[in-house]
């Protein structure tokens, strides 16, 4: 089942690549069908997921590469626990929407949708791999499609942003590779199997354990991103096409948080605990710094991009606090941020499509001309600043509850971040959508076509749904987090 | 007869070379020449295959030549390389129409030399094989007879001669110390390995001197910094198929012979730590310098030249790993696997470049703009090979990278692996710049690029190979492990 979920998109991509040139429109339909099928299957997995069993489910384990003498035994090993499953759902869901948002792409559509589906396979592979090398493989798979998507279909300094994104990621993953190899070699028994490593005795034969931890952590810190490794993110976000921004913010950043929990924290929990205060400090800096920089942005998309830096700080804070509630909160924050920021980027994309500008100073009084877009934008904004009954609130509350005992000062800083968030969100909404009616934008229509309505409606439904009834997701996440916490007793 | 049987694969190539020259005199239609050459390669492969089927592993010529798993691996590899080079030359040789026969004959002769290099375990035989392959290649490098090609040939022959002299000097030391030219021998027989095993501090200095001389001499052939100066000019000036040949064939042979000499001859604990350190340092320098200079290249052949210097650094990581942790087979299988993966990948890249430069008449990276629009499959194949050189999945390059770094980590060379992985970031920058040209840049003309079918076949074969090894590497990994088992 997981194999199907992971590889069906890439099969779709191949099929699209071999479509005859005249049938370029067919590519969109095929991509939509493929993404929807994958989403439906992952929903089925969610339904079939045994909520009473612990450990990984739907596992598929095949010996893949074997080189006995080199201790190089790599498995094709997929499986999900509560955490992985939620990330898979988030991914397949957002990819359906991403295909819909891209409906008006006319530039080389065949290649666009093919790369999009390749990207989906890479991301899903990351969330389901239980073998470190396999994880690393999928981690790297994502690079080429992202590079293409940003540099061909982006705007502005797209090539610069694309290469910056790729180099940052490769730098991180290069260090991660060293970390993974050292980790596997330092463990007794030696293995790349995450489930084995979680039980294994890991000694500092080659490198001290914290060094291993931070070699691997570096890749995730860049991806999440944590200050000061965040500078690729605003560029990549700003210059990427709308759907790619949605995916980037919604899913790719989560690979960082997920990796921290799945590998760093699960396999080396002692180190995570010992260095928690440092992580918390960086988390607090990310939150405050991200929020302050966000306040100064004049470009709508850059504003949301920087707000991601701030919001991902909460994830790191939850991880640093290392407790059942905090970690679950961090995981939930990843999910909700995926949907909320996804929605924000969708809305900015719609505004940009109509006005062809993202300059906040130029946009004014849009609510008069596009009431639907304005309303949804306000909802997204409120969710982003953590209004109760929206999903963002639950996640942030859980993170703070979990972290306040461990790191009170960092938590206080992070809470201040919420105030700043309220500031920039409300200020942005006020400047862009309200104020006097302007003739300049009078001609512009509101959101009207189905491929615009469906993503908006779906995201709003999820945001409010999780906000009102968080247990639907929290219970499953809890199941994934519990064994990790249990390891440290 | 027994000895001749073991020399069969090489003799098949030499015979084919002779036939090609003869046929060149007789035949009016020169289009048959490459196919005659390929028949020779095929005969060589079949002969090697019978070694495997007959389970035939033995020594010939009083131990000077050895047919074992290691040499069989390389026999196949070099035959494959020769076949690809010949196939992709078919369209290219119009540039020197009158000398086609000599061209193919030299490729075959030098391939025979490469094969011998992997099988010889006697210093004199090694030297002779080295010269057989080198001299053919000096001539091949100068084949275009324009100013740049001539310069390439001259540069190559001068520096190559110096490196040969240095190797000979190192060999002379070894001979002086041990009184024999044999790398290994039976119990009680004089051999270099026995001398090293019995060495004491009296001859340590002399052993290290000879080791350094050999390493330096072979570093020329392997194109390791700081002995790489000839590479970019020779690659740029030489006919492109020859550059491809040099970049994979002579490099792989040099590594094979270094594995033999250092493993079998100088593998004793007494000095193996020293050459391990030497190789580690050379690896670090080579990767860094090669990559940094590659960053600023605008000519694709020069770019591939510098990148091959950097890649040689990666092989060196495996060489350094060999003796570092006491588990000698570990690094060696990494090197052998990387060599094969790299041969596939770099051949793919070069064959694509051959086809393209033949058509657009330029080696400038800027002229590769919009290649994907003009020739989708060609553009995709080149991009795929570059992705493999970067070491991204799902390619042979990815597995090779992970595998060789894994062996190095196990050999306690974490610092070297960190240097290597940081280098992959630099490499990613310049490889992906070419990829972005292929996919993104506007095309200078909309005219399609027709691909000659023999070159297409070889390109398709190697690109497919890169993908297959990337997804199911286990057969090649076991083959590499079998190949190096003779050392343990």
PDB file of C-alpha atoms in Angstrom, chain A residues 88 95 234 276 281 313 324 445:
ATOM      1  CA  UNK A  88       1.579  11.487   4.353  1.00  0.00           C
ATOM      2  CA  UNK A  95      -0.522  17.928  -3.784  1.00  0.00           C
ATOM      3  CA  UNK A 234      12.386  33.857   1.484  1.00  0.00           C
ATOM      4  CA  UNK A 276      17.524  20.965  24.492  1.00  0.00           C
ATOM      5  CA  UNK A 281      17.265  29.227  22.376  1.00  0.00           C
ATOM      6  CA  UNK A 313      10.381  28.153  15.493  1.00  0.00           C
ATOM      7  CA  UNK A 324       4.662  14.055  25.070  1.00  0.00           C
ATOM      8  CA  UNK A 445     -13.028  39.735 -10.704  1.00  0.00           C
TER       9      UNK A 445
END
